[in-house]
Short mmCIF file of C-alpha atoms and ligand atoms in Angstrom, two decimals:
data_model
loop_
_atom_site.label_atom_id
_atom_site.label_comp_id
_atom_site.label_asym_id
_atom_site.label_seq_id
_atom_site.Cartn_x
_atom_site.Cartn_y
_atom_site.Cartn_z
CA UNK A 1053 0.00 0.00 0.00
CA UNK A 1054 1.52 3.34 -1.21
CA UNK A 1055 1.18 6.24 1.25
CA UNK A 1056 -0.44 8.25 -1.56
CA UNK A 1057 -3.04 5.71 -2.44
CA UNK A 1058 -5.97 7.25 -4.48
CA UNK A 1059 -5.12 10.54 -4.15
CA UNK A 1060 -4.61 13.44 -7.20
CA UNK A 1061 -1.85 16.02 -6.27
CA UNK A 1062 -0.35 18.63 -8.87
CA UNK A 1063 2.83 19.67 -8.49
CA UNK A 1064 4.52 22.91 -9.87
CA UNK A 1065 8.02 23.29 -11.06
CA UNK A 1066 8.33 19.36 -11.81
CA UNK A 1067 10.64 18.77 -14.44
CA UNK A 1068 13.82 18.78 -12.82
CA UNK A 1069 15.71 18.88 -9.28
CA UNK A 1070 12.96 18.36 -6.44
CA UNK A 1071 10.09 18.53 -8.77
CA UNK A 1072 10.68 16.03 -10.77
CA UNK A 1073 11.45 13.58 -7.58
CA UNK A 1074 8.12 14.65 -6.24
CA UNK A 1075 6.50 13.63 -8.86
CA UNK A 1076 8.05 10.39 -9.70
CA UNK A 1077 8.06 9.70 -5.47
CA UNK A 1078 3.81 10.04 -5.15
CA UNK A 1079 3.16 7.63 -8.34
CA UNK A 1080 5.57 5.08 -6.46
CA UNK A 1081 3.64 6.12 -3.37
CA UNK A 1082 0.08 5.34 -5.74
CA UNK A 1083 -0.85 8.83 -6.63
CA UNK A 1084 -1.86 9.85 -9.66
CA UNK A 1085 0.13 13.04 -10.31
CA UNK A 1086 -0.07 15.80 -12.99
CA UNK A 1087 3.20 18.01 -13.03
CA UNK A 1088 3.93 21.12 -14.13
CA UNK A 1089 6.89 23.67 -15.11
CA UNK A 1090 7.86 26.43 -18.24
CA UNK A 1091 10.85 23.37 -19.46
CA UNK A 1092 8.28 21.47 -21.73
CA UNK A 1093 11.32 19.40 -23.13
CA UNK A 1094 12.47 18.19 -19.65
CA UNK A 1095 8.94 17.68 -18.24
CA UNK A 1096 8.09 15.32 -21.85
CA UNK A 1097 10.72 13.20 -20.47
CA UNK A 1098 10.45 13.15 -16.72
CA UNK A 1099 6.82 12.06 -17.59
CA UNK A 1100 7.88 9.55 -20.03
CA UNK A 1101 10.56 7.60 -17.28
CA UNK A 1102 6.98 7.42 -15.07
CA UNK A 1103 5.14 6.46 -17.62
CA UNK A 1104 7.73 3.69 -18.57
CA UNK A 1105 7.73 2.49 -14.98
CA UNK A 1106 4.18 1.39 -15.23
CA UNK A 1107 3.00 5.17 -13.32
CA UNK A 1108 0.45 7.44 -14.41
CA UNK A 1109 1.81 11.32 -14.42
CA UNK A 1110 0.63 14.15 -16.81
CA UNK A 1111 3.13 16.76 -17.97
CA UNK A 1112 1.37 20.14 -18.57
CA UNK A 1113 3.03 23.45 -19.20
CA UNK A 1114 2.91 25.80 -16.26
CA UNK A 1115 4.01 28.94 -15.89
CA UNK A 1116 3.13 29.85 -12.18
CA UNK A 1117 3.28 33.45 -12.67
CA UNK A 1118 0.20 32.58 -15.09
CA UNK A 1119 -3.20 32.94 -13.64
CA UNK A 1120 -4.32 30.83 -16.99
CA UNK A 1121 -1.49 28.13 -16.86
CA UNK A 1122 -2.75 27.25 -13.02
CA UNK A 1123 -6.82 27.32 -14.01
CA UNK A 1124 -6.00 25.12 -16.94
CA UNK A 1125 -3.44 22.52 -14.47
CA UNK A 1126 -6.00 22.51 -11.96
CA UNK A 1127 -8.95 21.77 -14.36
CA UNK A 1128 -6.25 19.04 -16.13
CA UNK A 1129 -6.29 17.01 -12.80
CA UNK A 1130 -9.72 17.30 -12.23
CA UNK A 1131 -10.60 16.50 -15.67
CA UNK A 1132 -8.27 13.87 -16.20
CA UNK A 1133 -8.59 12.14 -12.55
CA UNK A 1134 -11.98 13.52 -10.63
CA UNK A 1135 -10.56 15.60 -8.17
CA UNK A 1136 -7.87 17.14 -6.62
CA UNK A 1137 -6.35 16.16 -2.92
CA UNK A 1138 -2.73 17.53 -2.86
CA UNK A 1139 -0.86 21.05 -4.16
CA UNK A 1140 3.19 20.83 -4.02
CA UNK A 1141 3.68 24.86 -4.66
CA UNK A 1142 7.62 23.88 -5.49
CA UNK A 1143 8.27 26.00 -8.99
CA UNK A 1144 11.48 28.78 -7.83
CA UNK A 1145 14.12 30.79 -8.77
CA UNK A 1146 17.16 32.00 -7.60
CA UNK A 1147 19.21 35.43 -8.68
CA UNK A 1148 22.76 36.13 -8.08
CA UNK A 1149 23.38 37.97 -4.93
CA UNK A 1150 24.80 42.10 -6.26
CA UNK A 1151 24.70 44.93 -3.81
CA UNK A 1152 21.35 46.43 -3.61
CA UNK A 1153 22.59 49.73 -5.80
CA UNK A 1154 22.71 47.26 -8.12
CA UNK A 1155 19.50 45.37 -8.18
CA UNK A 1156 17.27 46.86 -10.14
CA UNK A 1157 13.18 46.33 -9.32
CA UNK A 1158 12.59 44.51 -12.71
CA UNK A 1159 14.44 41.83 -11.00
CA UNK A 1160 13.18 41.78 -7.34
CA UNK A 1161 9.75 41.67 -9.13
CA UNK A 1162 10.37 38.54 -11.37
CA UNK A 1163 11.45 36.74 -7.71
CA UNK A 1164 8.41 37.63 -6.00
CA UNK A 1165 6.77 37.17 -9.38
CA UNK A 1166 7.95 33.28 -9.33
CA UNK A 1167 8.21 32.72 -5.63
CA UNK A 1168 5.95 34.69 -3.97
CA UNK A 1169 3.00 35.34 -6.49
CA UNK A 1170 2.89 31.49 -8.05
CA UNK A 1171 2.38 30.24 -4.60
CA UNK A 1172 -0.56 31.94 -4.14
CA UNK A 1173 -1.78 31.61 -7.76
CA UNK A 1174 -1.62 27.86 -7.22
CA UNK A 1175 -3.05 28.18 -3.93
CA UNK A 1176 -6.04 30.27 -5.19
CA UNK A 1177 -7.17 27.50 -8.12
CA UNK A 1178 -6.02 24.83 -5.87
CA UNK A 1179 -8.68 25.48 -2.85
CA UNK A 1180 -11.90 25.45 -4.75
CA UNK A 1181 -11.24 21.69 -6.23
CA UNK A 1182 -10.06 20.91 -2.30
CA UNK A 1183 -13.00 21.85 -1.16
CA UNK A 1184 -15.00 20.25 -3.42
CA UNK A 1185 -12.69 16.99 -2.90
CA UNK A 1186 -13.54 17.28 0.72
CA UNK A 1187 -10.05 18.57 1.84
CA UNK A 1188 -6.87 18.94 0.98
CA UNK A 1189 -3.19 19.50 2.03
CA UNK A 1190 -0.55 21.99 0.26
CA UNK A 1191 3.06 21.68 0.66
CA UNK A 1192 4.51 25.32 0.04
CA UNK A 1193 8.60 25.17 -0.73
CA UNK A 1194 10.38 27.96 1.25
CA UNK A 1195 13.86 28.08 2.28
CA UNK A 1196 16.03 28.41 5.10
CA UNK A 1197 16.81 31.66 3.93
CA UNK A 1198 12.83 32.25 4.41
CA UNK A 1199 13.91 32.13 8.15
CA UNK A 1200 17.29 32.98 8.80
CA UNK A 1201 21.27 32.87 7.64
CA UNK A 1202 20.43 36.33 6.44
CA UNK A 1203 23.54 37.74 6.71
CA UNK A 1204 24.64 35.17 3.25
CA UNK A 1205 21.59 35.31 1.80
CA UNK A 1206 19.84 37.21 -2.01
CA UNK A 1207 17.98 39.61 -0.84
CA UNK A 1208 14.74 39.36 -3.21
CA UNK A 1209 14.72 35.50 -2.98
CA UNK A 1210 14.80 35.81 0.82
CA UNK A 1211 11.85 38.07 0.93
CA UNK A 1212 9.93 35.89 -0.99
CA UNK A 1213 10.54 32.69 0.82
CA UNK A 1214 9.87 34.59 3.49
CA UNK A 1215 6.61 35.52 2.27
CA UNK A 1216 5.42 31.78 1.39
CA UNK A 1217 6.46 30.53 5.29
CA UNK A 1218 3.55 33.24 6.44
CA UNK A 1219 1.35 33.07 3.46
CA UNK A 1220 1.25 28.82 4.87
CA UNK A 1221 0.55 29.75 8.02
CA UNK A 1222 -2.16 32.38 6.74
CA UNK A 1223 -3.57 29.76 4.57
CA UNK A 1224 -3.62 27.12 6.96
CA UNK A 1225 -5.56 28.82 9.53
CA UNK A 1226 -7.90 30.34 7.30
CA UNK A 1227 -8.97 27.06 5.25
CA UNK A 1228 -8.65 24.37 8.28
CA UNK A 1229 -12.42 24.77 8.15
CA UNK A 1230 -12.00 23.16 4.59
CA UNK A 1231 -10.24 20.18 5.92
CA UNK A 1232 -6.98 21.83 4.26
CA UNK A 1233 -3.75 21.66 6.06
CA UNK A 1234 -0.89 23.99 4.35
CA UNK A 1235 2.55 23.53 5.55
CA UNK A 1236 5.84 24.72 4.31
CA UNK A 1237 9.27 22.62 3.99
CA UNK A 1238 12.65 25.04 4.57
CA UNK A 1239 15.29 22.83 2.76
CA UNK A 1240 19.09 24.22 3.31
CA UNK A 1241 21.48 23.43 0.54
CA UNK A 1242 20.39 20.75 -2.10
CA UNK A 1243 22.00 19.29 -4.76
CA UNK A 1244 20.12 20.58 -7.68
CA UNK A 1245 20.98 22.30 -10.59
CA UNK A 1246 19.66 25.65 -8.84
CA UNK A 1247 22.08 25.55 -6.31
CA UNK A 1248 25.17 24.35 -8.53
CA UNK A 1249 24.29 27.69 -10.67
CA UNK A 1250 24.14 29.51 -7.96
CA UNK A 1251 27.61 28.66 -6.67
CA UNK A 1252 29.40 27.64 -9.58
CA UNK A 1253 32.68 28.71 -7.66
CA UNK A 1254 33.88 25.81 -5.88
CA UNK A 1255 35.30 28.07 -2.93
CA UNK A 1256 31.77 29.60 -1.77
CA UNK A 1257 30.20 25.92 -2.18
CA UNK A 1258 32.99 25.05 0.48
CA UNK A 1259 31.97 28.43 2.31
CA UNK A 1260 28.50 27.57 2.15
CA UNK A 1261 28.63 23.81 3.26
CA UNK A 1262 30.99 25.03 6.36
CA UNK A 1263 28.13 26.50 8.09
CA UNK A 1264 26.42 23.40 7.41
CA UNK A 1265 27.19 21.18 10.90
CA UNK A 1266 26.03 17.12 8.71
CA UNK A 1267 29.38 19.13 6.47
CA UNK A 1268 27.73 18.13 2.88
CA UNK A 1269 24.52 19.04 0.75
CA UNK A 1270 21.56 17.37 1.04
CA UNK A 1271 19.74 15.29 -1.73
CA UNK A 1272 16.47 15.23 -2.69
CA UNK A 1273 15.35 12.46 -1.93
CA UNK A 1274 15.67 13.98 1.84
CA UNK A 1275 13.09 17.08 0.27
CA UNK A 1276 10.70 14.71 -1.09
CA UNK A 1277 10.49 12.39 2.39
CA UNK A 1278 9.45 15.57 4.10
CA UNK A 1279 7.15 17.02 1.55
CA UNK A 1280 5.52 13.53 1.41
CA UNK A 1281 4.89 13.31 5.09
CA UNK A 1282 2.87 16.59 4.54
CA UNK A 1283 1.18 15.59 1.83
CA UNK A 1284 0.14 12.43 3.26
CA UNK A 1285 -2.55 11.50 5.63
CA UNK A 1286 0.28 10.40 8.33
CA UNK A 1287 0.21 14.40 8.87
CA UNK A 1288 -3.11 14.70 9.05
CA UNK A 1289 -3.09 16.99 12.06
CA UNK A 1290 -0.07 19.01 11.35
CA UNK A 1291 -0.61 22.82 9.59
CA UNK A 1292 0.40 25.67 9.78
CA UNK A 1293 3.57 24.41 10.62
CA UNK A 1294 7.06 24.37 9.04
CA UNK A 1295 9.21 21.41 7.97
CA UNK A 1296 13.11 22.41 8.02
CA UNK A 1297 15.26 20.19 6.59
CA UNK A 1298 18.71 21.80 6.27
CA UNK A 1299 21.36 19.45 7.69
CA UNK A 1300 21.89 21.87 11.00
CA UNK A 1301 22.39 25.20 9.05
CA UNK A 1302 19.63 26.91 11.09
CA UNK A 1303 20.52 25.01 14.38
P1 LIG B 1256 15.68 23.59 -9.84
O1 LIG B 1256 16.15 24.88 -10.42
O2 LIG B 1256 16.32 22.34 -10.24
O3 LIG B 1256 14.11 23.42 -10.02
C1 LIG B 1256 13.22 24.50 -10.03
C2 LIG B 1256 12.16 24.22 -11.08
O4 LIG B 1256 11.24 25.33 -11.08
C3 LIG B 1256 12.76 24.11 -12.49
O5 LIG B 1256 12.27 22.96 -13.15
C4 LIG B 1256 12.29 25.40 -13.16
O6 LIG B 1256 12.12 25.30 -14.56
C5 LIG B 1256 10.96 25.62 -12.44
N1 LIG B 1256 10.50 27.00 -12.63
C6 LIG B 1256 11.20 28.15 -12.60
N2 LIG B 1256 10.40 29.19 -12.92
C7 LIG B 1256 9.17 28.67 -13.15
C8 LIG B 1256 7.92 29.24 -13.52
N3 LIG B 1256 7.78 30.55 -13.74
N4 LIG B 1256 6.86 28.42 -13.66
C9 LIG B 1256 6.99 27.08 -13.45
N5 LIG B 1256 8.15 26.48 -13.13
C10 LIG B 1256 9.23 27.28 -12.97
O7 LIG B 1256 15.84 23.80 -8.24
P2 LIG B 1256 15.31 22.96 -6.99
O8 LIG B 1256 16.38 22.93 -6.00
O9 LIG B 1256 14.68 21.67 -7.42
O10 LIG B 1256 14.18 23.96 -6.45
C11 LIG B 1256 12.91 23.53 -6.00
C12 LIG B 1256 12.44 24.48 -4.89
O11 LIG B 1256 13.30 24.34 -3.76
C13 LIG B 1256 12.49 25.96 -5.27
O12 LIG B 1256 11.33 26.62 -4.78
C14 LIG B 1256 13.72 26.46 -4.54
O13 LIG B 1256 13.66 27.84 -4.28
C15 LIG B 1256 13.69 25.62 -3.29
N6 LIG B 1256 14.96 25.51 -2.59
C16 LIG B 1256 16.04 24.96 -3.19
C17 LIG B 1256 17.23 24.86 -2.47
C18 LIG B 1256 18.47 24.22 -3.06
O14 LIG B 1256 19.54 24.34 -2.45
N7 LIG B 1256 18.40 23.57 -4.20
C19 LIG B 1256 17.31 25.35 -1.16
C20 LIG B 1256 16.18 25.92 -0.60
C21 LIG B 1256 15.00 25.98 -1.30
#
């Protein structure tokens, strides 16, 4: 029996790194999943490898700054699958960290655009279908730097993970009467392709992983056992909460 069994969850940003590990995790775990993200190519494929391990996942383009891409993915899993039980809000960017003189507002706003902005997007179409499903739970990906570090961290991308760890716990309280939990997972640094582009320079990987006390990235696989607990019934009376999962950083 898969923790997941006969549930429909939709996750955003699923064609690589966490996302796509999500996704392939809750059709092992029986779900039936449909996935979104703005890298059609990669998504074809990640849905594809489910597909070709017997799983049932549906790739749609999503763009979560899109108020139309998130109506259509909603209506997709409903459509395709009857309802929908479970919202992984894990679609992000990161910018490279330039003194503020030098940040200019197009840029903070494309952050908070991504970050901030598609969480609630997804939230907003996600609730009605949760409702009508009878409940729900959402899974909102912050960041440790949505808590603390904040002497190392972007500025833009910490304000906006910032804003999804209150926007949870807003959400949480305000729709428990819809039987929907909302909790948000604080990962520290994974090994994904976001976080090898962000430090591409060996030396302030080595900085970075110093104030780490486990001493190495995590994987994630260790995201995707948190954001399944969440997801799952086995947290059915956790929200409003906040996962971190960070190896120590924040400790
Ligand atoms: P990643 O860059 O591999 O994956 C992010 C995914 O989001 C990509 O597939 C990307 O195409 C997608 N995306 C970007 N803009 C989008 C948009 N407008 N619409 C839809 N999809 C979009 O990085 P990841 O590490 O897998 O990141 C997943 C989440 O974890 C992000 O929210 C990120 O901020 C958060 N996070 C990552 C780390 C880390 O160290 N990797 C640490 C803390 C938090």
């Amino acid at each position: 029996m898969g923790k997941l069994d006969g549930k429909v969850a939709l996750i955003s940003g699923g064609a690589r790194g966490q996302g796509a590990a999500e996704a392939k995790t809750f059709v092992q775990e029986g779900a039936q999943v449909v996935f979104g993200d703005i890298l059609d190519d990669a998504g074809a494929h990640v849905e594809a490898d489910i597909r070709a391990a017997g799983g049932e996942a549906v790739y749609v383009h999503l763009d979560v700054t899109s108020e139309a891409d998130w109506r259509g993915a909603v209506q997709e899993a409903v459509s395709r699958f009857g309802k929908l039980n479970i919202l992984v809000n894990n679609a992000g960017i990161i910018i490279p960290r330039v003194p503020i003189e030098e940040r200019t507002g197009d840029e903070w706003d494309r952050v908070m655009a991504v970050n901030a902005k598609g969480v609630f997007l997804g939230t907003k179409y996600a609730i009605p279908a949760m409702r009508q499903a009878g409940g729900g739970s959402i899974v909102n990906i912050s960041s440790i730097a949505g808590i603390g570090q904040s002497l190392h961290q972007e500025p833009a991308y910490a304000a906006s993970k910032g804003a999804v760890r209150i926007f949870t716990k807003v959400t949480a309280s305000q729709h428990a009467k819809d039987k929907i939990r909302c909790n948000s997972v604080h990962p520290g640094p994974i090994d994904t392709e976001m976080l090898r582009s962000a430090m591409s320079d060996p030396q302030v990987l080595d900085q970075r992983l110093g104030r780490v006390p486990l001493g190495r990235m995590g994987v994630v696989e260790e995201i995707v056992a948190g954001v399944l607990f969440l997801a799952s019934d086995d947290a059915s009376y956790v929200t409003g909460t906040e996962l971190v999962i960070d190896g120590g950083a924040l400790a």
